[in-house]
Coordinates of C-alpha atoms in Angstrom, one line a residue:
Chain Z
M1 CA 149.0 113.0 -9.0
S2 CA 146.6 115.5 -8.0
T3 CA 146.1 113.9 -4.6
S4 CA 149.6 114.9 -3.6
T5 CA 148.6 118.4 -3.3
Q6 CA 147.5 119.5 0.0
Q7 CA 144.1 121.2 0.6
Y8 CA 144.3 124.4 2.5
V9 CA 140.9 125.2 3.9
P10 CA 140.8 128.9 5.2
E11 CA 139.9 129.2 8.9
D12 CA 136.6 131.1 9.5
S13 CA 138.7 133.9 11.2
V14 CA 140.6 134.5 8.2
L15 CA 137.7 135.8 6.3
P16 CA 137.1 139.4 6.9
M17 CA 135.4 140.2 10.3
K18 CA 134.2 143.7 9.5
P19 CA 133.2 143.8 5.8
P20 CA 132.4 147.1 4.0
K21 CA 128.9 148.3 5.1
E22 CA 127.1 147.9 1.8
R23 CA 128.3 144.3 1.4
F24 CA 127.5 143.3 4.9
S25 CA 124.6 141.2 4.5
R26 CA 126.3 139.3 1.8
Y27 CA 129.2 138.4 4.0
V28 CA 127.1 137.4 7.0
R29 CA 124.9 135.2 4.6
A30 CA 128.0 133.3 3.2
R31 CA 129.3 132.8 6.6
M32 CA 126.1 131.6 8.1
A33 CA 125.4 129.3 5.3
N34 CA 128.8 127.9 5.9
R35 CA 128.2 127.2 9.5
L36 CA 124.8 125.9 9.1
I37 CA 125.7 123.5 6.2
K38 CA 128.5 122.1 8.1
Y39 CA 126.1 121.3 10.9
Y40 CA 123.6 119.8 8.4
F41 CA 126.5 117.5 7.1
L42 CA 127.4 116.4 10.6
F43 CA 123.6 115.7 11.2
S44 CA 123.6 113.3 8.2
I45 CA 126.4 111.3 9.2
L46 CA 125.1 111.1 13.0
A47 CA 121.6 110.0 11.4
L48 CA 123.5 107.1 9.6
C49 CA 124.9 105.9 13.0
F50 CA 121.6 106.5 14.6
V51 CA 120.2 103.9 12.2
L52 CA 122.9 101.5 13.0
G53 CA 122.2 102.1 16.6
L54 CA 118.4 101.4 15.9
V55 CA 119.4 98.1 14.1
I56 CA 121.4 96.8 17.0
F57 CA 118.9 98.1 19.6
F58 CA 115.8 96.7 18.2
I59 CA 117.4 93.5 17.3
G60 CA 119.4 92.9 20.1
K61 CA 116.9 93.8 22.7
T62 CA 114.3 91.2 21.3
A63 CA 117.1 88.6 20.7
M64 CA 118.2 88.8 24.3
L65 CA 114.6 88.0 25.5
T66 CA 115.4 84.6 24.0
F67 CA 117.5 83.4 26.9
A68 CA 114.8 84.4 29.4
H69 CA 113.0 81.3 28.2
I70 CA 115.4 79.0 26.8
S71 CA 119.1 78.3 27.9
F72 CA 122.1 79.2 25.8
A73 CA 123.0 75.6 25.3
D74 CA 119.5 74.8 24.1
F75 CA 119.8 77.5 21.4
F76 CA 123.3 77.0 20.1
L77 CA 124.0 73.1 20.8
S78 CA 120.7 71.5 20.0
F79 CA 119.8 70.5 16.6
N80 CA 116.1 70.2 17.2
W81 CA 114.3 73.2 15.6
T82 CA 110.5 72.5 16.0
P83 CA 109.1 75.7 17.4
E84 CA 105.6 74.3 17.5
E85 CA 106.8 72.0 20.2
D86 CA 108.9 74.6 22.0
H87 CA 112.3 73.3 20.7
Y88 CA 114.5 76.0 19.5
G89 CA 117.7 74.5 18.7
A90 CA 119.5 76.4 16.0
A91 CA 122.8 74.5 15.8
G92 CA 121.8 72.8 12.6
I93 CA 120.7 76.0 10.9
I94 CA 123.8 77.8 11.9
I95 CA 126.2 75.0 10.5
N96 CA 124.1 75.1 7.2
T97 CA 124.8 78.7 6.8
L98 CA 128.5 78.2 7.4
S99 CA 128.7 75.2 5.1
L100 CA 126.7 77.0 2.4
T101 CA 128.8 80.0 2.4
A102 CA 132.0 77.8 2.3
L103 CA 130.7 75.7 -0.6
T104 CA 129.7 79.0 -2.4
L105 CA 133.1 80.3 -1.9
V106 CA 134.9 77.1 -3.2
M107 CA 132.9 77.4 -6.3
A108 CA 133.2 81.2 -7.0
V109 CA 136.7 82.1 -5.7
P110 CA 138.5 80.3 -8.3
V111 CA 136.4 81.5 -11.2
A112 CA 136.2 85.0 -9.9
V113 CA 140.0 85.5 -9.3
G114 CA 140.8 83.7 -12.6
L115 CA 138.5 86.1 -14.5
A116 CA 140.1 89.2 -12.5
V117 CA 143.4 88.2 -13.7
L118 CA 142.1 87.8 -17.3
I119 CA 140.7 91.1 -17.1
A120 CA 143.4 92.9 -15.4
E121 CA 146.6 91.3 -16.8
I122 CA 146.0 89.1 -20.0
A123 CA 143.0 90.4 -22.0
P124 CA 143.4 93.2 -24.6
K125 CA 141.6 96.5 -23.9
W126 CA 138.5 96.0 -26.0
I127 CA 137.9 92.8 -24.0
K128 CA 138.3 94.6 -20.6
N129 CA 135.9 97.3 -21.8
M130 CA 133.4 94.6 -22.6
M131 CA 133.8 92.5 -19.7
R132 CA 133.5 95.1 -16.9
P133 CA 130.2 96.5 -17.9
V134 CA 128.9 93.0 -18.3
L135 CA 129.9 92.1 -14.8
D136 CA 128.2 95.1 -13.3
L137 CA 125.1 94.0 -15.2
L138 CA 125.3 90.9 -13.3
V139 CA 125.4 92.8 -9.9
G140 CA 122.4 94.8 -11.0
I141 CA 120.0 91.8 -11.5
P142 CA 117.9 91.5 -8.5
S143 CA 118.3 88.5 -6.2
I144 CA 114.8 87.5 -6.5
V145 CA 115.4 87.0 -10.4
Y146 CA 118.2 84.7 -9.5
G147 CA 115.9 82.8 -7.0
Y148 CA 113.4 82.4 -9.7
L149 CA 116.0 81.3 -12.3
G150 CA 117.3 78.7 -9.8
L151 CA 113.7 77.3 -9.3
T152 CA 112.7 77.2 -13.0
V153 CA 116.0 76.3 -14.6
L154 CA 118.7 75.2 -12.2
I155 CA 116.7 72.7 -10.0
P156 CA 114.9 70.7 -12.9
F157 CA 118.5 70.6 -14.4
L158 CA 120.0 69.2 -11.1
R159 CA 117.1 66.9 -10.8
R160 CA 117.7 65.3 -14.1
L161 CA 121.6 65.3 -13.7
S162 CA 121.4 63.5 -10.2
G163 CA 118.3 61.4 -10.5
E164 CA 117.1 62.8 -7.2
N165 CA 113.4 63.5 -6.5
L166 CA 113.8 67.1 -5.4
G167 CA 116.7 69.2 -6.6
D168 CA 116.5 71.5 -3.7
G169 CA 119.5 71.8 -1.1
L170 CA 122.7 73.2 -0.3
L171 CA 124.2 72.4 -3.9
A172 CA 121.5 74.3 -5.7
A173 CA 121.7 77.3 -3.2
A174 CA 125.5 77.4 -3.6
L175 CA 125.4 77.3 -7.2
V176 CA 123.1 80.3 -7.3
L177 CA 125.0 82.2 -4.7
A178 CA 128.3 81.4 -6.4
L179 CA 126.9 83.4 -9.6
M180 CA 125.7 86.2 -7.4
V181 CA 129.1 86.8 -5.5
L182 CA 131.2 86.1 -8.6
P183 CA 131.0 89.7 -10.1
T184 CA 131.5 91.3 -6.5
I185 CA 134.7 89.2 -5.8
C186 CA 135.8 89.5 -9.5
R187 CA 135.4 93.4 -9.7
I188 CA 137.4 94.0 -6.1
S189 CA 140.2 91.4 -7.1
D190 CA 140.4 93.2 -10.5
E191 CA 140.9 96.5 -8.8
A192 CA 143.4 95.1 -6.4
I193 CA 145.4 93.4 -9.3
S194 CA 145.6 96.6 -11.4
M195 CA 146.9 98.5 -8.3
V196 CA 150.2 96.4 -8.3
P197 CA 152.8 98.8 -9.4
K198 CA 154.1 98.2 -13.0
K199 CA 157.7 98.1 -11.9
Y200 CA 157.1 94.7 -10.0
R201 CA 156.1 93.2 -13.1
E202 CA 158.8 94.6 -15.2
A203 CA 161.4 93.5 -12.7
A204 CA 160.0 90.0 -13.0
Y205 CA 160.0 89.9 -16.6
A206 CA 163.6 91.2 -16.8
L207 CA 164.5 88.1 -14.8
G208 CA 163.2 86.0 -17.7
S209 CA 159.7 85.0 -16.1
T210 CA 156.9 83.9 -18.2
R211 CA 153.6 85.8 -17.9
L212 CA 152.3 82.8 -15.7
Q213 CA 155.2 83.0 -13.5
V214 CA 154.9 86.9 -13.2
M215 CA 151.3 86.5 -12.2
M216 CA 151.6 83.5 -9.8
R217 CA 154.6 84.7 -7.9
V218 CA 154.5 88.4 -8.0
V219 CA 151.2 89.9 -8.9
I220 CA 148.8 87.8 -7.1
P221 CA 151.0 87.7 -4.0
A222 CA 151.2 91.5 -4.2
A223 CA 147.4 91.9 -4.5
G224 CA 146.7 89.1 -2.0
R225 CA 145.4 91.5 0.8
G226 CA 143.1 93.0 -1.9
I227 CA 141.9 89.7 -3.1
I228 CA 141.2 88.4 0.5
T229 CA 139.2 91.6 0.9
A230 CA 137.3 90.8 -2.2
I231 CA 136.6 87.3 -0.8
I232 CA 135.3 88.5 2.5
M233 CA 133.1 91.1 0.7
G234 CA 131.6 88.1 -1.3
M235 CA 131.2 86.3 2.0
T236 CA 129.3 89.0 3.5
R237 CA 126.8 89.1 0.6
A238 CA 126.6 85.3 0.5
I239 CA 125.7 84.9 4.3
G240 CA 123.2 87.8 4.1
E241 CA 121.3 86.9 0.9
T242 CA 117.8 85.8 1.6
M243 CA 115.5 85.6 -1.4
A244 CA 117.5 83.7 -3.9
V245 CA 118.3 81.2 -1.2
V246 CA 114.9 80.8 0.1
M247 CA 113.6 79.7 -3.4
V248 CA 116.0 76.9 -4.0
I249 CA 117.3 75.5 -0.6
G250 CA 114.1 73.4 0.5
N251 CA 113.3 75.2 3.8
T252 CA 113.3 72.2 5.9
A253 CA 114.8 73.0 9.4
Q254 CA 117.4 70.1 9.7
L255 CA 121.1 69.6 9.3
A256 CA 122.2 69.1 5.6
T257 CA 124.1 65.9 5.6
T258 CA 124.2 65.7 1.8
L259 CA 124.3 68.1 -0.9
F260 CA 120.5 67.3 -1.9
T261 CA 119.1 67.4 1.7
P262 CA 116.2 70.0 1.9
A263 CA 117.6 72.3 4.5
S264 CA 117.5 75.9 5.8
V265 CA 119.9 78.7 6.5
L266 CA 119.5 81.6 9.0
T267 CA 118.0 84.0 6.6
S268 CA 115.7 81.7 4.9
N269 CA 114.4 80.4 8.0
I270 CA 113.7 83.9 9.2
V271 CA 111.9 85.1 6.2
M272 CA 109.7 82.0 6.0
Q273 CA 108.7 82.0 9.6
I274 CA 108.7 85.6 10.8
S275 CA 105.5 86.8 9.3
N276 CA 103.4 84.0 10.9
V277 CA 104.6 84.4 14.5
E278 CA 103.2 86.5 17.6
F279 CA 105.5 89.3 18.3
D280 CA 105.8 88.3 22.0
S281 CA 106.6 84.7 21.7
T282 CA 109.7 82.7 22.3
W283 CA 109.7 81.7 18.7
N284 CA 110.0 85.4 17.6
Y285 CA 112.7 86.1 20.0
A286 CA 114.6 83.1 18.7
L287 CA 114.4 84.4 15.1
H288 CA 115.6 87.7 16.3
M289 CA 118.5 85.9 17.8
M290 CA 119.2 84.3 14.4
A291 CA 119.1 87.8 12.9
F292 CA 121.4 89.1 15.6
L293 CA 123.8 86.3 14.9
L294 CA 123.8 87.4 11.3
L295 CA 124.7 91.0 12.2
V296 CA 127.4 89.9 14.6
I297 CA 129.0 87.7 11.8
S298 CA 129.0 90.6 9.1
F299 CA 130.5 92.9 11.7
I300 CA 133.2 90.5 12.6
L301 CA 133.9 90.2 8.8
I302 CA 133.8 94.0 8.3
L303 CA 136.2 94.5 11.4
F304 CA 138.6 91.9 9.8
I305 CA 138.8 93.7 6.3
R306 CA 139.6 97.0 8.1
Y307 CA 142.3 95.0 10.0
L308 CA 143.7 93.8 6.7
G309 CA 143.5 97.4 5.2
R310 CA 145.4 98.9 8.2
K311 CA 148.2 96.4 8.0
G312 CA 148.5 97.0 4.3
S313 CA 148.9 100.8 4.9
D314 CA 151.4 100.2 7.6
K315 CA 153.6 98.3 5.4
A316 CA 153.3 100.8 2.6
Chain X
M1 CA 169.4 79.2 -32.7
M2 CA 167.3 80.2 -29.8
E3 CA 165.7 76.7 -29.8
T4 CA 169.0 75.2 -28.9
T5 CA 169.9 77.4 -25.9
R6 CA 166.4 76.6 -24.3
S7 CA 166.6 74.2 -21.3
R8 CA 164.0 71.8 -20.5
K9 CA 162.6 73.8 -17.5
M10 CA 162.2 76.7 -19.6
Q11 CA 160.4 74.9 -22.4
R12 CA 158.0 73.7 -19.7
S13 CA 157.4 77.1 -18.3
L14 CA 156.6 78.2 -21.8
V15 CA 154.1 75.5 -22.3
Y16 CA 152.6 76.1 -19.1
N17 CA 152.3 79.7 -19.9
K18 CA 150.5 79.1 -23.1
L19 CA 148.2 76.6 -21.3
A20 CA 147.3 78.9 -18.7
T21 CA 146.6 81.8 -21.2
G22 CA 144.4 79.4 -22.9
T23 CA 142.6 78.5 -19.8
F24 CA 142.1 81.9 -18.6
Y25 CA 140.6 82.9 -22.0
G26 CA 138.4 79.8 -21.8
L27 CA 137.2 80.7 -18.4
G28 CA 136.2 84.2 -19.6
A29 CA 134.4 83.0 -22.5
L30 CA 132.5 80.6 -20.5
V31 CA 131.4 83.3 -17.7
L32 CA 130.4 85.6 -20.6
L33 CA 128.4 82.9 -22.3
L34 CA 126.6 81.9 -19.0
I35 CA 125.7 85.6 -18.5
L36 CA 124.4 86.1 -22.0
W37 CA 122.6 82.8 -21.8
L38 CA 120.9 83.9 -18.5
L39 CA 119.7 87.4 -20.1
F40 CA 118.5 85.3 -23.1
T41 CA 116.6 82.9 -20.9
I42 CA 114.8 85.6 -18.8
L43 CA 113.9 87.7 -21.8
S44 CA 112.9 85.0 -24.1
K45 CA 110.7 83.4 -21.6
G46 CA 109.0 86.6 -20.6
L47 CA 109.0 88.9 -23.5
P48 CA 106.7 87.2 -26.0
G49 CA 103.6 87.5 -23.8
L50 CA 104.3 91.0 -22.8
T51 CA 101.7 93.4 -23.7
L52 CA 100.8 97.0 -22.2
D53 CA 97.5 95.4 -21.2
F54 CA 99.6 93.1 -18.8
L55 CA 101.6 96.0 -17.3
L56 CA 98.5 98.1 -16.4
K57 CA 95.9 95.6 -15.5
L58 CA 94.9 94.5 -11.9
P59 CA 96.1 91.1 -10.9
E60 CA 93.5 88.2 -10.5
D61 CA 93.1 85.9 -7.6
M62 CA 91.8 83.0 -9.4
D63 CA 91.5 83.4 -13.1
A64 CA 94.0 83.6 -15.8
G65 CA 94.8 86.8 -17.5
G66 CA 95.7 89.0 -14.5
G67 CA 98.3 91.9 -14.9
I68 CA 100.8 93.5 -12.7
G69 CA 99.6 97.2 -12.8
P70 CA 99.3 98.1 -9.1
V71 CA 102.4 96.1 -8.2
L72 CA 104.5 97.8 -10.8
F73 CA 103.2 101.3 -9.5
N74 CA 104.0 100.4 -6.0
S75 CA 107.6 99.5 -7.0
F76 CA 108.1 102.8 -8.5
Y77 CA 106.2 104.6 -5.7
I78 CA 108.3 103.1 -3.0
L79 CA 111.5 103.4 -4.8
F80 CA 110.8 107.1 -5.3
L81 CA 109.9 107.8 -1.6
S82 CA 113.0 106.0 -0.4
L83 CA 115.2 107.8 -2.5
V84 CA 113.6 111.1 -1.5
I85 CA 114.3 110.3 2.2
S86 CA 117.8 108.7 1.7
I87 CA 119.4 111.0 -0.8
P88 CA 119.7 114.2 1.2
I89 CA 121.0 112.2 4.4
G90 CA 123.2 109.8 2.3
V91 CA 124.7 112.5 0.2
G92 CA 125.4 114.7 3.1
A93 CA 127.0 112.2 5.1
G94 CA 129.3 111.3 2.1
I95 CA 130.3 115.0 1.8
Y96 CA 130.8 115.1 5.5
M97 CA 133.2 112.1 5.3
A98 CA 135.0 113.5 2.4
E99 CA 135.2 117.1 3.2
Y100 CA 134.7 117.8 6.9
A101 CA 135.8 114.8 8.7
P102 CA 139.0 115.5 10.9
E103 CA 141.6 112.8 11.1
N104 CA 140.8 111.5 14.7
K105 CA 139.2 108.7 16.7
L106 CA 135.8 109.9 16.3
T107 CA 136.1 109.8 12.4
E108 CA 137.4 106.3 12.6
V109 CA 134.2 105.2 14.7
L110 CA 132.1 107.1 12.2
R111 CA 133.7 105.4 9.2
I112 CA 133.3 101.8 11.1
C113 CA 129.7 102.8 11.5
V114 CA 129.1 103.4 7.8
E115 CA 130.8 100.1 6.9
S116 CA 129.0 98.1 9.4
L117 CA 125.6 99.6 8.2
S118 CA 126.5 98.6 4.8
S119 CA 127.2 95.1 5.7
V120 CA 124.0 94.7 7.5
P121 CA 122.0 91.9 5.6
S122 CA 118.8 93.3 4.0
I123 CA 116.6 90.8 5.9
V124 CA 117.7 92.5 9.1
F125 CA 116.4 96.0 7.9
G126 CA 113.3 94.2 7.2
M127 CA 113.0 93.0 10.7
L128 CA 113.8 96.5 11.9
G129 CA 111.1 98.0 9.8
L130 CA 108.7 95.3 11.1
A131 CA 109.5 95.9 14.7
I132 CA 109.3 99.8 14.3
F133 CA 106.2 100.2 12.1
A134 CA 104.1 97.1 12.7
E135 CA 105.0 96.6 16.5
Y136 CA 105.9 100.0 17.8
F137 CA 103.7 102.3 15.7
Q138 CA 101.0 99.6 15.2
I139 CA 100.3 100.7 11.6
G140 CA 100.8 97.2 10.0
L141 CA 102.5 96.5 6.6
T142 CA 102.4 99.8 4.6
I143 CA 104.0 101.7 1.8
L144 CA 105.5 104.1 4.4
G145 CA 107.2 101.3 6.5
G146 CA 108.5 99.7 3.1
A147 CA 109.9 103.0 1.7
V148 CA 111.7 104.0 5.2
S149 CA 113.1 100.6 5.6
L150 CA 114.4 100.6 2.1
A151 CA 115.8 104.2 2.8
F152 CA 117.8 102.7 5.6
L153 CA 119.3 100.0 3.3
N154 CA 120.3 102.8 0.7
L155 CA 121.9 105.1 3.2
P156 CA 125.4 103.5 3.5
M157 CA 125.7 102.8 0.0
L158 CA 124.9 106.4 -0.9
A159 CA 127.3 107.7 1.7
R160 CA 130.0 105.4 0.1
V161 CA 129.5 106.3 -3.5
T162 CA 129.3 110.2 -2.6
E163 CA 132.4 110.0 -0.4
E164 CA 134.3 108.4 -3.4
A165 CA 133.1 110.9 -5.9
V166 CA 133.9 113.8 -3.8
R167 CA 137.3 112.6 -3.0
A168 CA 138.1 112.2 -6.6
V169 CA 137.9 116.0 -7.1
P170 CA 141.5 117.3 -7.3
N171 CA 142.6 119.6 -4.6
D172 CA 144.2 122.1 -6.8
V173 CA 140.8 123.2 -8.0
K174 CA 139.5 123.5 -4.4
N175 CA 142.6 125.5 -3.4
A176 CA 141.9 127.8 -6.5
S177 CA 138.5 128.6 -5.2
Y178 CA 139.7 129.3 -1.5
A179 CA 142.1 131.6 -3.0
L180 CA 139.3 133.6 -4.6
G181 CA 137.9 133.9 -0.9
M182 CA 135.1 131.5 -0.9
T183 CA 133.9 129.9 2.1
K184 CA 134.1 126.1 2.5
F185 CA 130.3 125.9 1.7
Q186 CA 130.7 128.0 -1.3
C187 CA 133.5 125.8 -2.5
I188 CA 131.6 122.7 -2.2
R189 CA 128.5 124.1 -3.7
T190 CA 130.0 125.8 -6.7
V191 CA 133.2 123.7 -7.3
V192 CA 133.1 120.4 -5.6
L193 CA 129.6 119.2 -6.3
P194 CA 129.4 120.0 -10.0
M195 CA 132.6 118.2 -10.6
A196 CA 131.6 115.2 -8.5
L197 CA 128.1 115.1 -9.9
Q198 CA 128.8 112.5 -12.4
G199 CA 130.1 110.1 -10.0
I200 CA 127.3 110.9 -7.4
I201 CA 124.7 110.4 -10.1
T202 CA 126.1 107.1 -11.4
G203 CA 126.1 106.0 -7.6
I204 CA 122.4 107.0 -7.2
C205 CA 121.2 104.9 -10.2
L206 CA 123.3 102.0 -9.0
V207 CA 121.5 102.2 -5.6
A208 CA 118.2 103.0 -7.3
G209 CA 118.5 99.6 -9.4
R210 CA 119.3 97.7 -6.4
A211 CA 116.5 99.2 -4.4
F212 CA 114.0 98.6 -7.2
G213 CA 114.8 94.9 -7.1
E214 CA 115.0 94.5 -3.4
S215 CA 112.5 92.1 -2.1
A216 CA 113.4 90.8 1.4
V217 CA 112.9 94.1 3.2
I218 CA 109.6 94.8 1.1
L219 CA 108.2 91.4 1.9
L220 CA 108.5 92.1 5.6
T221 CA 107.5 95.9 5.8
A222 CA 105.1 96.3 3.0
G223 CA 103.4 93.1 2.8
L224 CA 102.2 90.4 0.2
S225 CA 99.1 92.4 -1.0
T226 CA 98.1 95.6 -2.6
S227 CA 95.0 97.8 -2.0
G228 CA 93.6 96.5 -5.3
E229 CA 93.5 99.9 -6.8
M230 CA 95.8 101.5 -9.5
W231 CA 97.3 104.8 -8.8
D232 CA 96.8 104.4 -4.9
F233 CA 99.1 107.3 -3.5
N234 CA 97.9 106.4 0.1
L235 CA 101.0 106.0 2.3
F236 CA 99.2 103.7 4.6
S237 CA 97.8 101.0 2.2
P238 CA 99.8 97.7 1.8
G239 CA 102.6 97.9 -0.9
E240 CA 103.6 94.8 -2.5
T241 CA 106.1 95.6 -5.2
L242 CA 107.1 93.7 -8.5
A243 CA 110.0 92.0 -6.9
V244 CA 107.8 90.6 -3.9
H245 CA 105.1 89.7 -6.6
L246 CA 107.5 87.6 -8.5
W247 CA 108.1 85.8 -5.1
Y248 CA 104.4 85.5 -4.2
V249 CA 103.5 84.2 -7.8
Q250 CA 106.4 81.5 -7.5
S251 CA 105.6 80.3 -4.2
E252 CA 101.9 80.8 -3.1
A253 CA 99.7 81.9 -5.8
I254 CA 96.8 79.7 -7.0
V255 CA 96.1 81.4 -10.4
E256 CA 96.2 79.1 -13.4
D257 CA 98.9 81.2 -15.4
A258 CA 101.1 81.8 -12.4
A259 CA 104.3 80.3 -14.3
Q260 CA 103.7 82.9 -17.1
I261 CA 103.0 85.7 -14.7
A262 CA 106.3 84.9 -13.0
D263 CA 108.2 84.7 -16.3
R264 CA 107.0 88.0 -17.5
S265 CA 107.3 89.7 -14.2
A266 CA 111.2 88.5 -14.1
A267 CA 111.6 90.0 -17.7
V268 CA 109.9 93.2 -16.8
L269 CA 112.2 93.5 -13.6
V270 CA 115.3 92.8 -15.3
I271 CA 114.5 95.2 -18.2
I272 CA 113.6 98.0 -15.8
V273 CA 116.8 97.6 -13.8
L274 CA 118.8 97.7 -16.9
L275 CA 117.2 100.6 -18.4
M276 CA 117.6 102.5 -15.0
N277 CA 121.4 101.8 -15.2
L278 CA 121.4 102.8 -19.0
L279 CA 119.0 105.9 -18.8
F280 CA 120.8 107.7 -16.0
R281 CA 124.0 107.3 -18.0
I282 CA 122.7 108.9 -21.4
P283 CA 122.8 112.5 -20.1
L284 CA 126.2 112.0 -18.5
W285 CA 127.5 110.6 -21.7
F286 CA 126.3 113.8 -23.5
N287 CA 127.9 115.8 -21.0
N288 CA 131.2 114.2 -21.3
R289 CA 131.1 114.8 -24.9
K290 CA 130.5 118.5 -24.5
L291 CA 133.4 118.8 -22.1
K292 CA 135.7 117.1 -24.4
K293 CA 135.0 119.5 -27.3

């Protein structure tokens, strides 16, 4: 493989210090450009970090003001979210977010991993070459279009199926989200499964395993870390998704006790209310606290993926 | 003869294997059908009423028959501005991570920064834009605010795709160029970038497709209204985009033909995103064929 070749970057000092006179300016120009461009690239990456800093600073600063007005327990332990009457209990909304994510994953993961196994292991080449672009296409469809389809197609369907008056709720949102995270999980698992060395499979086949046994006992365990990474990536997408969810979940700030209770999650609650509130109000601070929670959750998930990746490279 | 030597357990495994293969194929067919049905639904609902008139006309507040002209224009305008802002920085950051970053703690921190930034939910970027432009600079909901916030969203993705594309360039080629006495920058400009260009452009169109359909950020930073004029290049007018318009029509609009407008907008949105992914690839495809000859 080409990556095994090391790269030998010349030190600046190796380049001729005192070039022939007539070509002096050319050398100087090349070296100047070399130096300047390096600083430009460094500046770009620092700009990226600066943006992250801005996000944490602006959201965090406003979020912390929440606790000047209400206590920690009021926010995290109370189920009563009626900002008009000064009750800012986000517990119900937080639990809804978690249960929505869990429900989404329960529906999406088996299908996505199964599809990944099909694409990477079983299907002949032409099916692979067809499925991969089709899945990429699914990623490309804007989230608002998923929401619109959920609202115009899925909810009437659920209404007929269940006999409920309203089809909105966790189930509708989870179905829409499952479709959205499916390609994400599938593509990353597909990559992880394709990365499993061929010799593992051959060894298992040599022992007389059927293809199912090879997949279940050798390939999937060997690709396990990659598949978990894929699932977490799907999770971050499901937790942060806003517009598709807001159109089908019903937007009522209460704890979802059944699959068809109109409810609200962190993202949908923020987007429905933030344009209508004063900037300097506890309401706005509490909404920022919710956004800050979203940030914290996604950072924890990302760090967990890194931890998995590092453990993997230690072993190898 | 084989049949007699097969134990019961073995036969069971073989049956399971057949069943599982069938199930996996069934699953694949089901998902494929679902995707095709989705596309068919969107396009069959929206395409019939789609005329050039609809694409260019101003939206109506009350009466039926309005178009999506300014909204569509804003979509492209904001996308263009956000790419202009984010491509130089995002690509630069990607090149730094692939080519310059030394292997030390600082690089680890930078990498964690990029990954964390790419995991930030889009709504949070919307709130950041709201806090910076509407609260801090007091300029309200504008095209400028939308474009800058969207650029923030693009940055980490651009950095990642660039880094991947640049890393894929083989070291042999780079070493060959160093052996000719090139400086690092000359090597990047004349060897690495041309070779990585295909990957970078594919990445940029994926990012552009995502940014074009992004609604949460624009809703919070560019608002739910337009200036009511076609071809309004003013950076400080409100900039509702097509994706946000779809949301507005679905949830709040009171025009008679809201449902039809939503159907058509969704179709236009999907077609444009798909075209973006295809069109960017055609020149690359030709390029590839040339290389193969």
